[in-house]
Every structure is written in C-alpha cells, then in structure tokens.
Amino acid sequence: MFTVEQAVENWKNELRQKQTVMESDIEELESHLRDEMEQLAPLGLSEEEAFLIAVRRIGDTTQMASEFAKVNTAAIWKNRFFWMVAGVLMLRILSSCANFLSSVGVLLGNQFVGISWLTAGILSVAVQTIILLILLTIFYVIAVKTALFHQGRKRSAVITMVVVFVLSSLLGASSSFFCKLLLARYCGVEQMGQFALGSSYSSVATAILWPILWIAILLWLLPRKTQTI
Amino acid sequence: MDISKDLVAASATPLILSILSEGESYGYAIIKRVADLSGGKMKWTDGMLYPILHRLEKQGLIKSETRTSETGRKRKYYYLKQSGAKAVESYQNQWHNTYATLLKIWKDKPCLQ
C-alpha cells in the first residue's frame, strides 16, 4: 500500500545515505518535492503518480549527491570527523565493558572454580578480547538493523554517548583496579606476578590479533569494484 | 528545439542571479520562472539548482533566509546582495557581447526556426 509520507521518508533516507547531502539540503529538497506534488495533484494524478513524477524531475540522487559534494566539502569532513570520533568513543565504551566483564569473570573463576592465577592472567586478556568481539558484533547488528547511521548527527545521541563513555570507563577501570587490589591483598605478590605474567602472554597474542582484525575490517569496508560489461 | 546541456549549464548562474534581481525567491519558484521565461526550452534537472544556489551563497553573491511559508512549510528564500547585482551587470555585458559577435556572422542568413 502506497503512502506519501512513507515514500517521501524513503526518498530522504536514500539521500541521507549519500552522506554528501546535508540534512538542511534534504529539508530544502523535500520542500521542493512537496511543492511539485501539490502542483501535479490538480491534474488528476494519483498521489503515487505525482510522487514519482516529482522525484523524477528533481533528478537522479547519485548525480545530485556528487554536485552537493562540491559545495559541502567542509561539512562533509566535519561529518566524517564526527563519525571517526564517535567510532573511537564507541570502541572505548565497548572495551571498558569487556574489561569489566572479564575482570569479574576471571576473579569468580579463580575463587569458585579454582583456576590458577597464571591461567587467570592468560584468560583475562583472552576473555576480554572475545567479549569485545562479541560486543562489537552485537553493536554492528543493532546499528544495521535500526538504521542508526541514517539519523545523522544528533545532539542527544552525542550527549548519551559521552555519558555512557564516562560511566563505562569508570566501571572498567574500577573493576580491574579492584581485581588487582584483591590479588595484592589476599593472594600475595607471587600470585600477582603470575597473573601479570599470564596476561602479558595473552597481550602478545592479542597485539598480533587486533591489527589483523582491523586490516580485515578495512578491506571489507573498501568499496567493491563494480563490474563493467 | 531544446537548448543544449552546455548552454543550459553556462547560463544557469546568470539566469538565477537575474531572476533574484527581480526580488527574493525560493528554489521551486526559480525553476518555474525559468520554465516560463524559456517557454519550456530550457530543461533543468530541478535538484541541480540547489548546489548552484549554495555555491553562489558561499561566494557571497546571494543570501538566504529560512522562513515558514503561507502553506506552513519551511522554505529557504534567497535574495541578491550588492555584489550579486554587480555580477548580473557583468554577465549582461558578457552575454550581449557573445550574442553580438554571433549576430555579426549570422545577420545575412535566415533564422532556421
């Protein structure tokens, strides 16, 4: 069933995806689209027909996006920088959460399952890495499913992100601090040393793993070659 | 016959500035005015007008103001600045000279309309 509002929204989303067309541009184009549709309405066209003609007259979105790109250079970079910062922030948030979960998990494992401190040290980094990977995947799926990236920059989104960042950093840092404090207090320096040795073993492994992962993600994000016939 | 793409592109800026020299206007009205003036011979892709308007605004030839129109929708109105009016004059001279040059060759030939 065709509804004008939904069709207009879809068309706006298509423009938003181009990323060179700013929200203010889209607003202006939408006003134009509605003006055109109002003009076409008295000619006896259905709403859907009027919409299709108006969209056609405004023109191909890809072509328009490349024209807007020439004018919006500063805004485009501002936008890119925003997403870079947002990405770094998001990674920090997720790693803090992973840090918290692994610290608690390893401590519980040592207390109740009886794994040695050396194993706990190795596991702490490994568990943290696995949890982080899972969190990244969950975040990615949510972002794709909810079309989070269509929303553009919103003040409320930025503020929420900063608040979550501060809270999760505190959570992550304090949990690993208390984990180490407990170690030093109740288990003696030797166990603490074993824990540190164990975690440095795994740190080497993850130090190799992360660059490989990031390179793989970058390659995956690279624009694919379009086939020419 | 429709006017060629190259000519449409070349005349876009002087045309927009000249229309704005009649008074403030907005995108959709500018497109309508162009269609009226050219008798439909000048075909613009509507969306392409906006990047040009924004570029002219960046160059300081025009200014814009967003207001709520009589229909209750937000609309961005453009108007000419002093420097824009000067640009119109310069464009007028250039186009007159171009046309005059062509006319000198064409004056003996019948117009193939």
mmCIF file of C-alpha atoms in Angstrom, chain A:
data_model
loop_
_atom_site.group_PDB
_atom_site.id
_atom_site.type_symbol
_atom_site.label_atom_id
_atom_site.label_comp_id
_atom_site.label_asym_id
_atom_site.label_seq_id
_atom_site.Cartn_x
_atom_site.Cartn_y
_atom_site.Cartn_z
ATOM 1 C CA MET A 1 0.000 0.000 0.000
ATOM 2 C CA PHE A 2 1.469 3.336 -1.070
ATOM 3 C CA THR A 3 1.572 6.177 1.420
ATOM 4 C CA VAL A 4 3.085 9.519 0.506
ATOM 5 C CA GLU A 5 4.724 10.050 3.883
ATOM 6 C CA GLN A 6 6.486 6.686 3.746
ATOM 7 C CA ALA A 7 7.585 7.242 0.150
ATOM 8 C CA VAL A 8 8.983 10.691 0.976
ATOM 9 C CA GLU A 9 10.766 9.270 4.015
ATOM 10 C CA ASN A 10 12.347 6.515 1.901
ATOM 11 C CA TRP A 11 13.478 9.048 -0.664
ATOM 12 C CA LYS A 12 15.021 11.214 2.081
ATOM 13 C CA ASN A 13 16.808 8.175 3.506
ATOM 14 C CA GLU A 14 18.250 7.432 0.098
ATOM 15 C CA LEU A 15 19.664 10.979 0.038
ATOM 16 C CA ARG A 16 20.963 10.664 3.609
ATOM 17 C CA GLN A 17 22.907 7.571 2.634
ATOM 18 C CA LYS A 18 24.842 9.636 0.093
ATOM 19 C CA GLN A 19 26.500 11.470 3.004
ATOM 20 C CA THR A 20 27.437 14.434 0.829
ATOM 21 C CA VAL A 21 23.914 15.812 1.098
ATOM 22 C CA MET A 22 23.379 17.598 4.389
ATOM 23 C CA GLU A 23 20.199 17.492 6.441
ATOM 24 C CA SER A 24 19.457 21.149 5.566
ATOM 25 C CA ASP A 25 19.797 20.300 1.851
ATOM 26 C CA ILE A 26 17.387 17.402 2.258
ATOM 27 C CA GLU A 27 14.903 19.675 4.008
ATOM 28 C CA GLU A 28 15.081 22.132 1.120
ATOM 29 C CA LEU A 29 14.685 19.373 -1.482
ATOM 30 C CA GLU A 30 11.739 17.922 0.417
ATOM 31 C CA SER A 31 10.022 21.298 0.340
ATOM 32 C CA HIS A 32 10.616 21.375 -3.412
ATOM 33 C CA LEU A 33 9.252 17.850 -3.821
ATOM 34 C CA ARG A 34 6.067 18.709 -1.938
ATOM 35 C CA ASP A 35 5.605 21.934 -3.931
ATOM 36 C CA GLU A 36 5.884 19.931 -7.128
ATOM 37 C CA MET A 37 3.451 17.273 -5.903
ATOM 38 C CA GLU A 38 0.922 19.952 -4.963
ATOM 39 C CA GLN A 39 1.186 21.383 -8.469
ATOM 40 C CA LEU A 40 0.651 17.966 -10.036
ATOM 41 C CA ALA A 41 -2.302 16.996 -7.839
ATOM 42 C CA PRO A 42 -4.991 19.024 -9.667
ATOM 43 C CA LEU A 43 -4.043 17.321 -12.960
ATOM 44 C CA GLY A 44 -5.892 14.220 -11.873
ATOM 45 C CA LEU A 45 -2.847 12.169 -10.972
ATOM 46 C CA SER A 46 -2.885 9.763 -8.065
ATOM 47 C CA GLU A 47 -0.640 10.561 -5.102
ATOM 48 C CA GLU A 48 1.776 7.848 -6.186
ATOM 49 C CA GLU A 49 1.973 9.159 -9.760
ATOM 50 C CA ALA A 50 2.510 12.720 -8.537
ATOM 51 C CA PHE A 51 5.274 11.497 -6.230
ATOM 52 C CA LEU A 52 7.018 9.549 -8.984
ATOM 53 C CA ILE A 53 6.970 12.448 -11.427
ATOM 54 C CA ALA A 54 8.164 14.920 -8.795
ATOM 55 C CA VAL A 55 11.055 12.633 -7.819
ATOM 56 C CA ARG A 56 11.956 12.161 -11.465
ATOM 57 C CA ARG A 57 12.000 15.917 -12.063
ATOM 58 C CA ILE A 58 14.249 16.570 -9.079
ATOM 59 C CA GLY A 59 16.670 14.134 -10.641
ATOM 60 C CA ASP A 60 18.955 11.210 -10.006
ATOM 61 C CA THR A 61 20.104 11.135 -6.381
ATOM 62 C CA THR A 62 23.628 9.929 -7.208
ATOM 63 C CA GLN A 63 24.198 12.755 -9.667
ATOM 64 C CA MET A 64 22.784 15.247 -7.211
ATOM 65 C CA ALA A 65 24.992 13.905 -4.417
ATOM 66 C CA SER A 66 28.131 14.457 -6.477
ATOM 67 C CA GLU A 67 27.082 18.067 -7.181
ATOM 68 C CA PHE A 68 26.381 18.678 -3.493
ATOM 69 C CA ALA A 69 29.770 17.148 -2.656
ATOM 70 C CA LYS A 70 31.468 20.027 -4.493
ATOM 71 C CA VAL A 71 29.740 22.645 -2.326
ATOM 72 C CA ASN A 72 29.601 20.827 1.005
ATOM 73 C CA THR A 73 33.317 19.958 1.381
ATOM 74 C CA ALA A 74 33.744 21.473 4.866
ATOM 75 C CA ALA A 75 30.524 19.958 6.168
ATOM 76 C CA ILE A 76 31.398 16.560 4.716
ATOM 77 C CA TRP A 77 34.720 16.482 6.560
ATOM 78 C CA LYS A 78 33.094 17.670 9.734
ATOM 79 C CA ASN A 79 30.691 14.778 9.385
ATOM 80 C CA ARG A 80 33.463 12.265 8.727
ATOM 81 C CA PHE A 81 35.419 13.541 11.705
ATOM 82 C CA PHE A 82 32.302 13.194 13.833
ATOM 83 C CA TRP A 83 31.956 9.528 12.863
ATOM 84 C CA MET A 84 35.654 8.896 13.495
ATOM 85 C CA VAL A 85 35.410 10.347 16.997
ATOM 86 C CA ALA A 86 32.150 8.502 17.566
ATOM 87 C CA GLY A 87 33.858 5.280 16.456
ATOM 88 C CA VAL A 88 36.798 5.746 18.817
ATOM 89 C CA LEU A 89 34.428 6.608 21.667
ATOM 90 C CA MET A 90 32.256 3.590 20.936
ATOM 91 C CA LEU A 91 35.304 1.314 20.916
ATOM 92 C CA ARG A 92 36.401 2.721 24.272
ATOM 93 C CA ILE A 93 32.942 2.187 25.710
ATOM 94 C CA LEU A 94 32.809 -1.392 24.485
ATOM 95 C CA SER A 95 36.341 -2.173 25.699
ATOM 96 C CA SER A 96 35.546 -0.787 29.143
ATOM 97 C CA CYS A 97 32.519 -3.065 29.308
ATOM 98 C CA ALA A 98 34.616 -6.012 28.137
ATOM 99 C CA ASN A 99 37.244 -5.134 30.744
ATOM 100 C CA PHE A 100 34.629 -5.104 33.490
ATOM 101 C CA LEU A 101 33.113 -8.434 32.440
ATOM 102 C CA SER A 102 36.468 -10.189 32.094
ATOM 103 C CA SER A 103 37.816 -8.884 35.426
ATOM 104 C CA VAL A 104 34.730 -10.084 37.246
ATOM 105 C CA GLY A 105 34.646 -13.360 35.317
ATOM 106 C CA VAL A 106 38.291 -14.208 35.950
ATOM 107 C CA LEU A 107 38.043 -13.343 39.620
ATOM 108 C CA LEU A 108 34.980 -15.542 40.034
ATOM 109 C CA GLY A 109 36.732 -18.312 38.084
ATOM 110 C CA ASN A 110 39.671 -18.178 40.451
ATOM 111 C CA GLN A 111 37.577 -18.038 43.595
ATOM 112 C CA PHE A 112 34.971 -20.664 42.737
ATOM 113 C CA VAL A 113 36.392 -22.894 40.001
ATOM 114 C CA GLY A 114 39.910 -22.770 41.250
ATOM 115 C CA ILE A 115 41.881 -21.839 38.148
ATOM 116 C CA SER A 116 45.459 -20.794 38.901
ATOM 117 C CA TRP A 117 46.482 -17.148 38.833
ATOM 118 C CA LEU A 118 48.718 -17.733 35.829
ATOM 119 C CA THR A 119 45.774 -19.184 33.871
ATOM 120 C CA ALA A 120 43.569 -16.381 35.157
ATOM 121 C CA GLY A 121 46.051 -13.861 33.812
ATOM 122 C CA ILE A 122 46.105 -15.528 30.396
ATOM 123 C CA LEU A 123 42.339 -15.816 30.390
ATOM 124 C CA SER A 124 41.724 -12.220 31.481
ATOM 125 C CA VAL A 125 43.055 -10.762 28.243
ATOM 126 C CA ALA A 126 41.647 -13.562 26.084
ATOM 127 C CA VAL A 127 38.185 -13.293 27.651
ATOM 128 C CA GLN A 128 38.303 -9.519 27.318
ATOM 129 C CA THR A 129 39.141 -9.819 23.617
ATOM 130 C CA ILE A 130 36.392 -12.336 22.949
ATOM 131 C CA ILE A 131 33.821 -10.273 24.848
ATOM 132 C CA LEU A 132 34.884 -7.171 22.946
ATOM 133 C CA LEU A 133 34.479 -9.000 19.625
ATOM 134 C CA ILE A 134 31.018 -10.172 20.652
ATOM 135 C CA LEU A 135 30.038 -6.652 21.779
ATOM 136 C CA LEU A 136 31.323 -5.176 18.511
ATOM 137 C CA THR A 137 29.283 -7.677 16.533
ATOM 138 C CA ILE A 138 26.148 -7.020 18.590
ATOM 139 C CA PHE A 139 26.623 -3.271 18.178
ATOM 140 C CA TYR A 140 27.115 -3.664 14.438
ATOM 141 C CA VAL A 141 23.979 -5.784 14.043
ATOM 142 C CA ILE A 142 21.914 -3.329 16.106
ATOM 143 C CA ALA A 143 23.288 -0.376 14.112
ATOM 144 C CA VAL A 144 22.411 -2.020 10.802
ATOM 145 C CA LYS A 145 19.002 -3.261 11.931
ATOM 146 C CA THR A 146 17.866 0.043 13.409
ATOM 147 C CA ALA A 147 19.388 2.119 10.597
ATOM 148 C CA LEU A 148 21.279 4.061 13.278
ATOM 149 C CA PHE A 149 23.573 5.634 10.700
ATOM 150 C CA HIS A 150 20.690 7.232 8.834
ATOM 151 C CA GLN A 151 19.977 9.502 11.747
ATOM 152 C CA GLY A 152 22.919 11.794 11.168
ATOM 153 C CA ARG A 153 24.350 13.835 13.987
ATOM 154 C CA LYS A 154 22.006 14.470 16.843
ATOM 155 C CA ARG A 155 22.761 16.425 19.984
ATOM 156 C CA SER A 156 21.023 13.878 22.211
ATOM 157 C CA ALA A 157 22.966 10.983 20.652
ATOM 158 C CA VAL A 158 26.288 12.737 21.272
ATOM 159 C CA ILE A 159 25.445 13.570 24.888
ATOM 160 C CA THR A 160 24.270 9.995 25.566
ATOM 161 C CA MET A 161 27.477 8.648 24.071
ATOM 162 C CA VAL A 162 29.664 10.880 26.257
ATOM 163 C CA VAL A 163 27.751 9.962 29.433
ATOM 164 C CA VAL A 164 27.920 6.232 28.632
ATOM 165 C CA PHE A 165 31.620 6.644 27.856
ATOM 166 C CA VAL A 166 32.413 8.238 31.222
ATOM 167 C CA LEU A 167 30.341 5.694 33.166
ATOM 168 C CA SER A 168 31.698 2.661 31.330
ATOM 169 C CA SER A 169 35.296 3.908 31.626
ATOM 170 C CA LEU A 170 34.849 4.282 35.378
ATOM 171 C CA LEU A 171 33.279 0.834 35.552
ATOM 172 C CA GLY A 172 36.049 -0.780 33.520
ATOM 173 C CA ALA A 173 38.891 0.957 35.324
ATOM 174 C CA SER A 174 37.485 0.395 38.815
ATOM 175 C CA SER A 175 36.722 -3.277 38.194
ATOM 176 C CA SER A 176 40.261 -4.022 37.004
ATOM 177 C CA PHE A 177 41.636 -1.936 39.879
ATOM 178 C CA PHE A 178 39.684 -3.893 42.488
ATOM 179 C CA CYS A 179 40.621 -7.140 40.788
ATOM 180 C CA LYS A 180 44.311 -6.272 41.210
ATOM 181 C CA LEU A 181 43.759 -4.880 44.700
ATOM 182 C CA LEU A 182 42.187 -8.157 45.785
ATOM 183 C CA LEU A 183 45.085 -10.044 44.252
ATOM 184 C CA ALA A 184 47.709 -7.987 46.074
ATOM 185 C CA ARG A 185 45.857 -8.009 49.384
ATOM 186 C CA TYR A 186 44.777 -11.588 49.729
ATOM 187 C CA CYS A 187 46.938 -13.688 47.450
ATOM 188 C CA GLY A 188 50.389 -12.297 47.854
ATOM 189 C CA VAL A 189 52.844 -10.792 45.466
ATOM 190 C CA GLU A 190 53.841 -14.051 43.809
ATOM 191 C CA GLN A 191 50.294 -14.759 42.598
ATOM 192 C CA MET A 192 50.013 -11.225 41.382
ATOM 193 C CA GLY A 193 53.218 -11.668 39.435
ATOM 194 C CA GLN A 194 51.870 -14.872 37.888
ATOM 195 C CA PHE A 195 48.671 -13.120 36.950
ATOM 196 C CA ALA A 196 50.660 -10.303 35.327
ATOM 197 C CA LEU A 197 52.875 -12.826 33.515
ATOM 198 C CA GLY A 198 49.814 -14.677 32.244
ATOM 199 C CA SER A 199 48.133 -11.554 30.998
ATOM 200 C CA SER A 200 51.282 -10.389 29.255
ATOM 201 C CA TYR A 201 51.433 -13.738 27.383
ATOM 202 C CA SER A 202 47.973 -13.149 26.054
ATOM 203 C CA SER A 203 48.666 -9.474 25.398
ATOM 204 C CA VAL A 204 51.264 -10.522 22.847
ATOM 205 C CA ALA A 205 48.716 -12.753 21.153
ATOM 206 C CA THR A 206 46.063 -10.026 21.035
ATOM 207 C CA ALA A 207 48.591 -7.427 19.899
ATOM 208 C CA ILE A 208 49.020 -9.611 16.817
ATOM 209 C CA LEU A 209 45.313 -10.353 16.510
ATOM 210 C CA TRP A 210 43.981 -6.770 16.593
ATOM 211 C CA PRO A 211 45.931 -5.325 13.642
ATOM 212 C CA ILE A 212 44.928 -8.346 11.539
ATOM 213 C CA LEU A 213 41.304 -7.832 12.528
ATOM 214 C CA TRP A 214 41.345 -4.098 11.763
ATOM 215 C CA ILE A 215 43.004 -4.662 8.398
ATOM 216 C CA ALA A 216 40.365 -7.285 7.593
ATOM 217 C CA ILE A 217 37.563 -4.878 8.551
ATOM 218 C CA LEU A 218 39.121 -2.086 6.467
ATOM 219 C CA LEU A 219 39.410 -4.398 3.469
ATOM 220 C CA TRP A 220 35.824 -5.473 3.941
ATOM 221 C CA LEU A 221 34.682 -1.819 4.044
ATOM 222 C CA LEU A 222 36.619 -0.961 0.893
ATOM 223 C CA PRO A 223 34.301 -0.039 -1.983
ATOM 224 C CA ARG A 224 33.843 -3.045 -4.177
ATOM 225 C CA LYS A 225 34.742 -2.820 -7.828
ATOM 226 C CA THR A 226 31.640 -2.571 -9.942
ATOM 227 C CA GLN A 227 31.651 -4.965 -12.832
ATOM 228 C CA THR A 228 31.832 -3.396 -16.215
ATOM 229 C CA ILE A 229 30.379 -5.222 -19.118
#
